[in-house]
């Protein structure tokens, strides 16, 4: 067995065991160089991958090699080899772990903005030119590059758990070496899970490291509004120049750009200009690029060039840790027992968790009482019931899943058995059972008059696949998050 074949086999095993995002990111550009007297040498593309593999995957790699070779491994060495070529061509997203220059076709390239223009200082947009903008982009860049960044959102105040560690690591890597490691970085996940916190932490860190960096933090909605206002006021040239002179572009909630043709076109050119000049771009979204309906393909593919990392709902342990840190921040002392009670009752997201804590603090401060387990439970009694199970209807659930997979409800209800429809259908049937406790016959009914055995099979199939399928787990977590969102208004 050659080192090449051995590594292929190891990657084959690991790919099944870890999430696709993790796999692509950390193993996409690795190669097994040698296996001599019990020492394995693996080449990795950069220091971040080295550290991550050493700390996180060393054991799994060793176990896998030992299993395949049937002999013990004494030592494993990760060597940084910047020109490491991907060993497995089948790993589609090899570019994820290494920055690459992507040539932009001349049709898409805007020759009027040469790279040199990117270095020039932005011109201040005359306020009279854009009366509807409260503060223009330019003003914000000039405002010590910090405008729009909340100083509270730093890496120091971000608690890392299993469900956000990848996004956190990627954000740190980008903050420490902007434009060099993952460009763009795309962070996705449900509401209140820390996307805005992370993207702003990147801005705050970079601004602290180099106060001269031109940073722009903006929501995609605001980008759209400013673009429209610039067109209306005839200041589109300044708009373009300003955006293309930025060193670090942080776009929050990029999903809102979908369906807006002109804005997407403009953003496409901005993206290309910045990316070509090695300027870092970071985006957040409530779902992965491929699941954003109405997003142009050329943007979708660009969003997937760099690294895609998700944030999901934190587990109990992480929720307690977050509460502890928020208590320190707010200088309040709640016992671990009380924090445990809060974290058990409030599960959906971190914003809710903070809200619950604030509610408890305010309530007791006003009355000059100390919180007890009972008082906390009674104050948070609403949260327990606030799960979507109460108000969500089967129709709403179906619509959410249909939107998530970008297909129509009619197609879902049809007799068409194509895989792209059959799989979302099974997910709906699974969720109707799991979340709404519907009976199998009523699920069949709900799904366009299918037999109850179809619903049973779907439920069993998804339950079984959930054991090993990380992708499926991530999809379900994202869908559940959206179910929470709609029922919480
Ligand atoms: P999103 O943008 O994903 O909707 P936010 O970034 O606005 O979520 O987070 C909501 C709140 O929860 C913020 O106050 C943020 O500081 C806090 N928060 C989210 N994730 C974490 C975390 N891992 N550690 C500490 N606080 C967090
Ligand atoms: Mg946000």
Short mmCIF file of C-alpha atoms and ligand atoms in Angstrom, two decimals:
data_model
loop_
_atom_site.label_atom_id
_atom_site.label_comp_id
_atom_site.label_asym_id
_atom_site.label_seq_id
_atom_site.Cartn_x
_atom_site.Cartn_y
_atom_site.Cartn_z
CA UNK A 1 0.00 0.00 0.00
CA UNK A 2 1.49 3.34 -1.02
CA UNK A 3 1.25 6.37 1.32
CA UNK A 4 -1.15 7.81 -1.20
CA UNK A 5 -3.46 4.79 -1.03
CA UNK A 6 -3.23 4.62 2.72
CA UNK A 7 -4.23 8.27 3.10
CA UNK A 8 -7.09 7.79 0.71
CA UNK A 9 -8.41 4.98 2.89
CA UNK A 10 -7.96 7.05 6.06
CA UNK A 11 -9.76 10.02 4.54
CA UNK A 12 -12.52 7.70 3.42
CA UNK A 13 -13.08 6.67 7.05
CA UNK A 14 -12.77 10.15 8.49
CA UNK A 15 -15.15 11.60 5.99
CA UNK A 16 -17.88 9.43 7.43
CA UNK A 17 -17.06 10.30 11.00
CA UNK A 18 -16.91 14.10 10.95
CA UNK A 19 -18.99 16.91 9.56
CA UNK A 20 -18.52 17.81 5.88
CA UNK A 21 -17.49 21.35 6.76
CA UNK A 22 -14.82 20.14 9.14
CA UNK A 23 -13.64 17.49 6.76
CA UNK A 24 -13.22 19.80 3.82
CA UNK A 25 -11.58 22.47 5.88
CA UNK A 26 -9.02 20.45 7.74
CA UNK A 27 -8.36 17.52 5.43
CA UNK A 28 -8.91 19.06 2.01
CA UNK A 29 -5.26 19.86 1.41
CA UNK A 30 -3.51 17.14 3.36
CA UNK A 31 -1.27 14.40 2.13
CA UNK A 32 0.44 11.46 3.75
CA UNK A 33 4.09 11.86 2.94
CA UNK A 34 5.71 8.90 4.59
CA UNK A 35 5.30 6.08 6.99
CA UNK A 36 8.64 5.00 8.43
CA UNK A 37 9.37 3.03 11.58
CA UNK A 38 6.11 3.89 13.21
CA UNK A 39 6.22 7.59 12.38
CA UNK A 40 3.62 9.05 10.08
CA UNK A 41 4.34 12.35 8.35
CA UNK A 42 1.40 14.31 7.02
CA UNK A 43 1.73 17.49 5.03
CA UNK A 44 -0.73 20.27 5.78
CA UNK A 45 -1.27 23.61 4.03
CA UNK A 46 -0.81 26.00 6.93
CA UNK A 47 -0.17 26.45 10.64
CA UNK A 48 -3.84 26.66 11.49
CA UNK A 49 -4.56 23.30 9.93
CA UNK A 50 -1.52 21.90 11.74
CA UNK A 51 -2.68 23.06 15.16
CA UNK A 52 -6.22 21.98 14.54
CA UNK A 53 -5.28 18.51 13.31
CA UNK A 54 -2.84 18.02 16.18
CA UNK A 55 -5.35 18.98 18.81
CA UNK A 56 -8.54 17.64 17.39
CA UNK A 57 -7.98 14.81 15.01
CA UNK A 58 -4.64 13.26 15.94
CA UNK A 59 -6.24 10.38 17.81
CA UNK A 60 -8.80 9.63 15.14
CA UNK A 61 -6.14 9.64 12.43
CA UNK A 62 -3.91 7.28 14.38
CA UNK A 63 -6.77 4.90 15.13
CA UNK A 64 -7.78 4.87 11.52
CA UNK A 65 -4.26 4.17 10.26
CA UNK A 66 -3.76 1.42 12.81
CA UNK A 67 -7.03 -0.16 11.79
CA UNK A 68 -6.16 -0.08 8.12
CA UNK A 69 -2.53 -1.15 8.41
CA UNK A 70 -3.01 -3.53 11.27
CA UNK A 71 0.12 -2.21 12.97
CA UNK A 72 0.73 0.40 15.66
CA UNK A 73 1.61 4.01 14.99
CA UNK A 74 4.09 5.56 17.41
CA UNK A 75 4.16 9.11 16.30
CA UNK A 76 2.49 11.47 13.93
CA UNK A 77 4.15 14.59 12.51
CA UNK A 78 2.27 17.35 10.74
CA UNK A 79 4.49 19.29 8.39
CA UNK A 80 3.49 22.59 6.88
CA UNK A 81 3.88 22.44 3.16
CA UNK A 82 2.35 25.45 1.51
CA UNK A 83 2.34 23.87 -1.93
CA UNK A 84 0.65 20.71 -0.74
CA UNK A 85 -1.52 19.39 -3.52
CA UNK A 86 -4.79 17.71 -2.77
CA UNK A 87 -4.44 13.99 -2.73
CA UNK A 88 -8.05 13.14 -3.24
CA UNK A 89 -9.40 14.86 -6.29
CA UNK A 90 -12.86 13.83 -5.25
CA UNK A 91 -12.81 16.29 -2.36
CA UNK A 92 -14.63 18.95 -4.25
CA UNK A 93 -13.88 21.89 -2.06
CA UNK A 94 -10.13 21.64 -1.89
CA UNK A 95 -9.82 25.36 -2.28
CA UNK A 96 -11.44 25.72 1.10
CA UNK A 97 -8.30 25.14 3.08
CA UNK A 98 -6.04 27.30 1.00
CA UNK A 99 -6.49 30.75 -0.40
CA UNK A 100 -6.45 30.77 -4.16
CA UNK A 101 -6.55 33.46 -6.70
CA UNK A 102 -9.62 33.00 -8.80
CA UNK A 103 -9.46 34.67 -12.11
CA UNK A 104 -12.51 36.67 -12.87
CA UNK A 105 -13.69 36.51 -16.45
CA UNK A 106 -13.18 39.69 -18.37
CA UNK A 107 -16.90 39.97 -18.83
CA UNK A 108 -17.35 40.21 -15.10
CA UNK A 109 -14.28 42.23 -14.42
CA UNK A 110 -14.75 45.93 -14.25
CA UNK A 111 -11.66 47.40 -15.92
CA UNK A 112 -12.48 50.89 -14.77
CA UNK A 113 -11.43 50.04 -11.25
CA UNK A 114 -7.82 48.96 -11.41
CA UNK A 115 -6.21 47.54 -8.25
CA UNK A 116 -4.40 50.83 -7.80
CA UNK A 117 -7.73 52.52 -7.30
CA UNK A 118 -8.22 50.32 -4.29
CA UNK A 119 -5.34 51.98 -2.57
CA UNK A 120 -6.63 55.47 -3.06
CA UNK A 121 -8.40 57.12 -0.16
CA UNK A 122 -12.14 57.21 -0.40
CA UNK A 123 -13.72 60.49 -1.32
CA UNK A 124 -16.21 61.81 1.12
CA UNK A 125 -19.66 61.58 -0.33
CA UNK A 126 -21.38 64.91 -0.21
CA UNK A 127 -24.32 64.65 2.14
CA UNK A 128 -26.50 66.57 -0.25
CA UNK A 129 -25.89 63.86 -2.82
CA UNK A 130 -27.46 61.24 -0.65
CA UNK A 131 -30.05 62.85 1.52
CA UNK A 132 -31.70 59.60 2.51
CA UNK A 133 -28.55 58.12 4.01
CA UNK A 134 -28.07 58.98 7.61
CA UNK A 135 -24.42 58.16 7.54
CA UNK A 136 -22.76 57.25 4.31
CA UNK A 137 -20.41 54.36 3.89
CA UNK A 138 -17.51 56.72 3.53
CA UNK A 139 -18.21 58.50 6.73
CA UNK A 140 -18.28 55.23 8.52
CA UNK A 141 -14.97 54.13 7.13
CA UNK A 142 -13.47 57.43 8.20
CA UNK A 143 -14.93 57.14 11.65
CA UNK A 144 -11.80 55.36 12.87
CA UNK A 145 -12.94 52.26 11.00
CA UNK A 146 -14.99 51.34 13.96
CA UNK A 147 -18.35 52.65 13.11
CA UNK A 148 -20.95 49.98 13.26
CA UNK A 149 -18.80 47.68 15.37
CA UNK A 150 -20.00 46.93 18.85
CA UNK A 151 -16.94 46.85 21.14
CA UNK A 152 -18.69 44.21 23.27
CA UNK A 153 -18.49 41.69 20.45
CA UNK A 154 -14.99 40.34 20.84
CA UNK A 155 -13.35 36.93 20.79
CA UNK A 156 -12.67 37.35 24.49
CA UNK A 157 -16.38 37.44 25.27
CA UNK A 158 -17.29 34.63 22.90
CA UNK A 159 -17.80 31.25 24.55
CA UNK A 160 -16.72 28.32 22.44
CA UNK A 161 -18.61 25.03 22.48
CA UNK A 162 -18.95 22.06 20.16
CA UNK A 163 -21.57 23.73 18.01
CA UNK A 164 -19.59 26.86 17.18
CA UNK A 165 -15.95 25.82 17.42
CA UNK A 166 -15.42 25.55 13.70
CA UNK A 167 -16.87 28.99 13.02
CA UNK A 168 -14.89 30.42 15.92
CA UNK A 169 -11.60 28.91 14.75
CA UNK A 170 -12.17 30.10 11.21
CA UNK A 171 -13.07 33.59 12.41
CA UNK A 172 -9.91 33.76 14.49
CA UNK A 173 -7.78 32.54 11.64
CA UNK A 174 -9.24 35.20 9.38
CA UNK A 175 -8.83 37.90 12.02
CA UNK A 176 -5.18 37.03 12.51
CA UNK A 177 -4.34 36.75 8.83
CA UNK A 178 -6.94 38.66 6.84
CA UNK A 179 -7.06 37.87 3.15
CA UNK A 180 -4.63 34.99 3.55
CA UNK A 181 -6.40 31.94 4.84
CA UNK A 182 -10.08 31.67 4.00
CA UNK A 183 -11.53 34.17 1.61
CA UNK A 184 -14.42 34.60 1.79
CA UNK A 185 -15.42 33.25 5.16
CA UNK A 186 -19.10 32.36 5.23
CA UNK A 187 -20.73 31.78 8.63
CA UNK A 188 -24.27 30.49 8.77
CA UNK A 189 -26.80 29.42 11.39
CA UNK A 190 -30.11 30.27 13.02
CA UNK A 191 -31.04 33.44 14.89
CA UNK A 192 -29.34 34.41 18.10
CA UNK A 193 -26.49 31.94 17.77
CA UNK A 194 -23.59 34.37 17.60
CA UNK A 195 -23.08 35.17 13.92
CA UNK A 196 -23.12 38.93 14.38
CA UNK A 197 -20.94 38.56 17.45
CA UNK A 198 -18.33 36.56 15.53
CA UNK A 199 -18.26 38.71 12.42
CA UNK A 200 -17.85 41.82 14.56
CA UNK A 201 -15.18 40.14 16.68
CA UNK A 202 -13.19 39.77 13.46
CA UNK A 203 -13.58 43.50 12.81
CA UNK A 204 -12.66 44.45 16.35
CA UNK A 205 -9.57 42.24 16.37
CA UNK A 206 -8.31 43.48 13.01
CA UNK A 207 -8.95 47.05 13.97
CA UNK A 208 -7.02 46.55 17.22
CA UNK A 209 -4.12 44.93 15.37
CA UNK A 210 -3.99 47.63 12.74
CA UNK A 211 -6.03 50.75 13.40
CA UNK A 212 -5.46 51.94 9.84
CA UNK A 213 -7.37 49.08 8.28
CA UNK A 214 -10.43 50.28 6.43
CA UNK A 215 -13.18 48.15 7.83
CA UNK A 216 -16.79 48.17 6.88
CA UNK A 217 -19.44 46.28 8.79
CA UNK A 218 -22.82 46.44 7.13
CA UNK A 219 -25.97 44.36 6.84
CA UNK A 220 -26.92 43.30 3.34
CA UNK A 221 -30.20 45.19 3.75
CA UNK A 222 -28.31 48.36 4.40
CA UNK A 223 -25.98 47.66 1.49
CA UNK A 224 -29.08 47.39 -0.67
CA UNK A 225 -30.56 50.62 0.66
CA UNK A 226 -27.36 52.55 0.16
CA UNK A 227 -26.95 51.17 -3.31
CA UNK A 228 -30.48 52.21 -4.26
CA UNK A 229 -29.99 55.63 -2.70
CA UNK A 230 -26.72 56.05 -4.60
CA UNK A 231 -28.42 55.25 -7.88
CA UNK A 232 -31.22 57.66 -7.11
CA UNK A 233 -28.88 60.48 -6.19
CA UNK A 234 -26.45 59.85 -9.04
CA UNK A 235 -23.57 59.07 -6.69
CA UNK A 236 -23.07 55.51 -7.87
CA UNK A 237 -19.47 56.18 -8.88
CA UNK A 238 -18.53 57.20 -5.36
CA UNK A 239 -20.48 54.26 -4.01
CA UNK A 240 -18.45 51.86 -6.13
CA UNK A 241 -15.15 53.51 -5.33
CA UNK A 242 -15.86 53.57 -1.66
CA UNK A 243 -16.78 49.92 -1.45
CA UNK A 244 -13.85 48.87 -3.52
CA UNK A 245 -11.37 50.73 -1.35
CA UNK A 246 -12.20 48.72 1.75
CA UNK A 247 -9.65 46.37 3.31
CA UNK A 248 -12.13 44.29 5.24
CA UNK A 249 -15.76 43.88 4.25
CA UNK A 250 -18.07 42.35 6.84
CA UNK A 251 -21.56 41.71 5.48
CA UNK A 252 -24.14 40.52 7.95
CA UNK A 253 -27.23 38.54 6.90
CA UNK A 254 -26.26 38.29 3.25
CA UNK A 255 -29.39 36.19 2.56
CA UNK A 256 -31.42 39.39 2.16
CA UNK A 257 -29.59 40.18 -1.03
CA UNK A 258 -31.33 37.24 -2.70
CA UNK A 259 -33.91 38.10 -5.33
CA UNK A 260 -32.58 41.65 -5.76
CA UNK A 261 -31.07 41.56 -9.21
CA UNK A 262 -29.38 44.96 -9.36
CA UNK A 263 -27.93 44.73 -5.89
CA UNK A 264 -26.61 41.24 -6.55
CA UNK A 265 -24.97 42.49 -9.72
CA UNK A 266 -23.28 45.32 -7.84
CA UNK A 267 -22.24 43.07 -5.01
CA UNK A 268 -20.82 40.61 -7.49
CA UNK A 269 -18.44 43.24 -8.85
CA UNK A 270 -17.54 44.51 -5.41
CA UNK A 271 -16.80 40.96 -4.33
CA UNK A 272 -14.59 40.32 -7.33
CA UNK A 273 -12.62 43.53 -6.92
CA UNK A 274 -11.97 42.96 -3.26
CA UNK A 275 -11.21 39.29 -3.60
CA UNK A 276 -8.78 39.87 -6.43
CA UNK A 277 -6.94 42.41 -4.34
CA UNK A 278 -6.77 39.90 -1.45
CA UNK A 279 -9.07 41.94 0.71
CA UNK A 280 -10.85 39.83 3.27
CA UNK A 281 -14.59 39.32 2.94
CA UNK A 282 -16.71 37.78 5.67
CA UNK A 283 -20.42 37.06 5.38
CA UNK A 284 -23.09 35.65 7.62
CA UNK A 285 -26.39 34.12 6.66
CA UNK A 286 -29.21 32.17 8.20
CA UNK A 287 -28.45 29.23 5.92
CA UNK A 288 -25.71 27.88 3.65
CA UNK A 289 -25.26 29.44 0.18
CA UNK A 290 -26.85 26.54 -1.62
CA UNK A 291 -30.01 26.88 0.45
CA UNK A 292 -30.56 30.59 -0.22
CA UNK A 293 -33.39 30.80 -2.73
CA UNK A 294 -33.08 33.53 -5.33
CA UNK A 295 -29.32 33.83 -4.97
CA UNK A 296 -27.54 34.04 -8.34
CA UNK A 297 -25.40 31.03 -9.14
CA UNK A 298 -22.27 33.08 -9.74
CA UNK A 299 -22.59 34.56 -6.25
CA UNK A 300 -23.41 31.23 -4.71
CA UNK A 301 -20.30 29.67 -6.15
CA UNK A 302 -18.17 32.58 -4.95
CA UNK A 303 -19.59 32.29 -1.47
CA UNK A 304 -18.40 28.70 -1.50
CA UNK A 305 -14.85 29.55 -2.63
CA UNK A 306 -13.46 30.02 0.81
CA UNK A 307 -14.64 28.44 3.97
CA UNK A 308 -18.17 27.73 5.11
CA UNK A 309 -18.71 27.24 8.83
CA UNK A 310 -21.91 26.82 10.77
CA UNK A 311 -23.08 27.77 14.23
CA UNK A 312 -25.80 25.66 15.82
CA UNK A 313 -27.74 25.72 19.07
CA UNK A 314 -25.41 25.27 22.04
CA UNK A 315 -25.64 22.25 24.32
CA UNK A 316 -26.53 22.54 28.00
CA UNK A 317 -22.93 22.76 29.16
CA UNK A 318 -22.17 25.60 26.78
CA UNK A 319 -25.36 27.40 27.73
CA UNK A 320 -24.27 27.34 31.37
CA UNK A 321 -20.82 28.61 30.41
CA UNK A 322 -22.38 31.45 28.43
CA UNK A 323 -24.56 32.40 31.37
CA UNK A 324 -21.52 32.40 33.64
CA UNK A 325 -19.67 34.74 31.35
CA UNK A 326 -22.68 37.04 30.98
CA UNK A 327 -22.94 37.15 34.77
CA UNK A 328 -19.34 38.27 35.02
CA UNK A 329 -19.97 40.89 32.35
CA UNK A 330 -23.01 42.17 34.21
CA UNK A 331 -21.33 41.86 37.59
CA UNK A 332 -24.07 39.74 39.07
CA UNK A 333 -23.64 36.65 41.20
CA UNK A 334 -26.02 33.78 40.51
CA UNK A 335 -25.26 30.33 41.85
CA UNK A 336 -24.29 27.57 39.46
CA UNK A 337 -27.50 25.81 40.42
CA UNK A 338 -29.59 28.75 39.25
CA UNK A 339 -27.64 29.06 36.02
CA UNK A 340 -28.25 25.39 35.42
CA UNK A 341 -31.98 25.93 35.90
CA UNK A 342 -32.02 28.81 33.42
CA UNK A 343 -29.96 26.93 30.86
CA UNK A 344 -32.26 23.94 31.13
CA UNK A 345 -35.37 26.00 30.54
CA UNK A 346 -34.08 28.24 27.74
CA UNK A 347 -32.76 26.10 24.93
CA UNK A 348 -33.44 27.74 21.63
CA UNK A 349 -30.70 30.33 21.27
CA UNK A 350 -28.24 32.58 23.02
CA UNK A 351 -30.14 35.79 22.56
CA UNK A 352 -33.09 34.22 24.40
CA UNK A 353 -30.74 32.98 27.06
CA UNK A 354 -29.41 36.49 27.63
CA UNK A 355 -32.96 37.85 27.61
CA UNK A 356 -33.98 35.37 30.27
CA UNK A 357 -31.02 36.30 32.45
CA UNK A 358 -31.80 40.01 32.11
CA UNK A 359 -35.40 39.36 32.98
CA UNK A 360 -34.43 37.53 36.16
CA UNK A 361 -31.94 40.18 37.21
CA UNK A 362 -34.35 43.04 36.59
CA UNK A 363 -37.20 41.33 38.36
CA UNK A 364 -35.23 40.64 41.53
CA UNK A 365 -33.36 43.93 41.60
CA UNK A 366 -36.63 45.83 41.42
CA UNK A 367 -37.95 43.93 44.40
CA UNK A 368 -34.68 43.75 46.27
CA UNK A 369 -35.02 39.98 46.51
CA UNK A 370 -32.52 37.22 45.87
CA UNK A 371 -33.41 34.80 43.11
CA UNK A 372 -34.29 31.25 44.15
CA UNK A 373 -34.85 28.12 42.10
CA UNK A 374 -38.59 28.57 42.50
CA UNK A 375 -38.67 32.25 41.61
CA UNK A 376 -36.51 31.61 38.54
CA UNK A 377 -38.69 28.71 37.43
CA UNK A 378 -41.86 30.69 37.79
CA UNK A 379 -40.40 33.68 35.94
CA UNK A 380 -39.29 31.47 33.09
CA UNK A 381 -42.36 29.28 33.01
CA UNK A 382 -43.26 30.79 29.65
CA UNK A 383 -40.01 29.65 28.06
CA UNK A 384 -40.67 25.98 28.58
CA UNK A 385 -43.94 26.22 26.75
CA UNK A 386 -42.59 28.64 24.24
CA UNK A 387 -41.23 25.88 22.11
CA UNK A 388 -42.77 25.81 18.67
CA UNK A 389 -44.60 22.60 19.50
CA UNK A 390 -47.49 24.60 20.76
CA UNK A 391 -48.32 26.84 17.87
CA UNK A 392 -46.67 25.38 14.82
CA UNK A 393 -49.01 23.83 12.29
CA UNK A 394 -48.14 20.99 9.90
CA UNK A 395 -48.62 23.43 7.00
CA UNK A 396 -46.12 25.89 8.43
CA UNK A 397 -43.63 23.13 9.04
CA UNK A 398 -44.01 21.95 5.45
CA UNK A 399 -43.47 25.44 4.09
CA UNK A 400 -40.31 25.92 6.17
CA UNK A 401 -38.80 22.67 4.91
CA UNK A 402 -39.83 23.43 1.32
CA UNK A 403 -38.16 26.83 1.53
CA UNK A 404 -35.08 25.37 3.10
CA UNK A 405 -34.63 23.01 0.16
CA UNK A 406 -35.80 25.59 -2.35
CA UNK A 407 -38.68 23.54 -3.74
CA UNK A 408 -42.39 24.22 -3.93
CA UNK A 409 -45.03 22.73 -1.64
CA UNK A 410 -46.92 21.53 -4.71
CA UNK A 411 -43.92 19.55 -5.85
CA UNK A 412 -43.63 18.05 -2.40
CA UNK A 413 -47.24 16.95 -2.42
CA UNK A 414 -47.01 15.51 -5.95
CA UNK A 415 -46.46 11.85 -6.79
CA UNK A 416 -43.07 12.67 -8.32
CA UNK A 417 -40.47 10.39 -6.73
CA UNK A 418 -37.28 12.17 -7.75
CA UNK A 419 -34.66 12.12 -5.04
CA UNK A 420 -34.54 15.91 -4.74
CA UNK A 421 -38.21 15.72 -3.67
CA UNK A 422 -38.28 12.37 -1.89
CA UNK A 423 -35.65 13.36 0.65
CA UNK A 424 -37.25 16.66 1.81
CA UNK A 425 -40.56 14.79 1.92
CA UNK A 426 -39.06 12.27 4.31
CA UNK A 427 -37.66 15.05 6.44
CA UNK A 428 -41.09 16.64 6.71
CA UNK A 429 -42.66 13.35 7.71
CA UNK A 430 -39.93 12.82 10.28
CA UNK A 431 -40.40 16.29 11.74
CA UNK A 432 -44.18 16.03 11.79
CA UNK A 433 -43.75 12.97 13.93
CA UNK A 434 -40.90 14.21 16.12
CA UNK A 435 -41.97 17.79 16.65
CA UNK A 436 -45.73 17.79 16.32
CA UNK A 437 -46.36 14.21 17.47
CA UNK A 438 -48.67 13.62 14.52
CA UNK A 439 -49.96 10.09 13.97
CA UNK A 440 -48.63 8.22 10.94
CA UNK A 441 -52.00 8.15 9.17
CA UNK A 442 -52.41 11.90 9.63
CA UNK A 443 -48.88 12.47 8.36
CA UNK A 444 -49.73 10.47 5.24
CA UNK A 445 -52.84 12.58 4.85
CA UNK A 446 -50.88 15.77 5.30
CA UNK A 447 -48.41 14.75 2.59
CA UNK A 448 -50.91 14.70 -0.22
CA UNK A 449 -52.79 11.55 0.78
CA UNK A 450 -49.95 9.07 1.14
CA UNK A 451 -50.23 5.75 2.93
CA UNK A 452 -49.37 5.60 6.64
CA UNK A 453 -46.68 2.99 5.96
CA UNK A 454 -44.88 5.55 3.78
CA UNK A 455 -44.80 7.91 6.73
CA UNK A 456 -43.54 5.15 9.01
CA UNK A 457 -40.76 4.20 6.61
CA UNK A 458 -39.71 7.81 6.23
CA UNK A 459 -39.58 8.26 9.98
CA UNK A 460 -37.53 5.12 10.50
CA UNK A 461 -35.19 5.89 7.62
CA UNK A 462 -34.35 9.38 8.83
CA UNK A 463 -33.96 8.17 12.42
CA UNK A 464 -31.50 5.54 11.24
CA UNK A 465 -29.53 7.88 9.00
CA UNK A 466 -29.25 10.48 11.72
CA UNK A 467 -26.89 8.20 13.60
CA UNK A 468 -24.09 8.65 11.11
CA UNK A 469 -25.01 11.42 8.75
CA UNK A 470 -23.54 14.72 9.93
CA UNK A 471 -24.91 16.61 6.98
CA UNK A 472 -28.40 15.44 7.79
CA UNK A 473 -27.90 16.46 11.41
CA UNK A 474 -26.84 19.93 10.35
CA UNK A 475 -29.79 20.27 7.99
CA UNK A 476 -32.21 19.27 10.72
CA UNK A 477 -30.64 21.63 13.23
CA UNK A 478 -30.92 24.50 10.75
CA UNK A 479 -34.53 23.64 9.95
CA UNK A 480 -35.48 23.36 13.62
CA UNK A 481 -33.89 26.70 14.25
CA UNK A 482 -36.11 28.21 11.58
CA UNK A 483 -39.17 26.54 13.03
CA UNK A 484 -38.39 28.27 16.31
CA UNK A 485 -37.93 31.56 14.56
CA UNK A 486 -41.28 31.65 12.81
CA UNK A 487 -43.23 30.83 15.92
CA UNK A 488 -41.43 33.41 17.97
CA UNK A 489 -42.28 36.18 15.55
P1 LIG B 1 -27.05 36.13 15.44
O1 LIG B 1 -26.34 37.22 14.69
O2 LIG B 1 -26.56 34.76 15.07
O3 LIG B 1 -28.52 36.23 15.35
P2 LIG B 1 -25.89 37.41 17.74
O4 LIG B 1 -24.45 37.41 17.34
O5 LIG B 1 -26.62 38.68 17.62
O6 LIG B 1 -26.68 36.26 16.98
O7 LIG B 1 -25.97 36.86 19.24
C1 LIG B 1 -27.06 37.12 20.09
C2 LIG B 1 -26.55 37.44 21.46
O8 LIG B 1 -25.97 36.28 22.02
C3 LIG B 1 -25.48 38.51 21.49
O9 LIG B 1 -25.66 39.33 22.61
C4 LIG B 1 -24.18 37.74 21.61
O10 LIG B 1 -23.20 38.46 22.31
C5 LIG B 1 -24.62 36.53 22.38
N1 LIG B 1 -23.82 35.35 22.00
C6 LIG B 1 -24.01 34.57 20.92
N2 LIG B 1 -23.12 33.58 20.89
C7 LIG B 1 -22.34 33.73 21.99
C8 LIG B 1 -21.24 33.00 22.53
N3 LIG B 1 -20.79 31.89 21.93
N4 LIG B 1 -20.68 33.45 23.66
C9 LIG B 1 -21.17 34.54 24.26
N5 LIG B 1 -22.19 35.26 23.83
C10 LIG B 1 -22.79 34.87 22.69
MG1 LIG B 2 -27.12 38.74 13.50
#
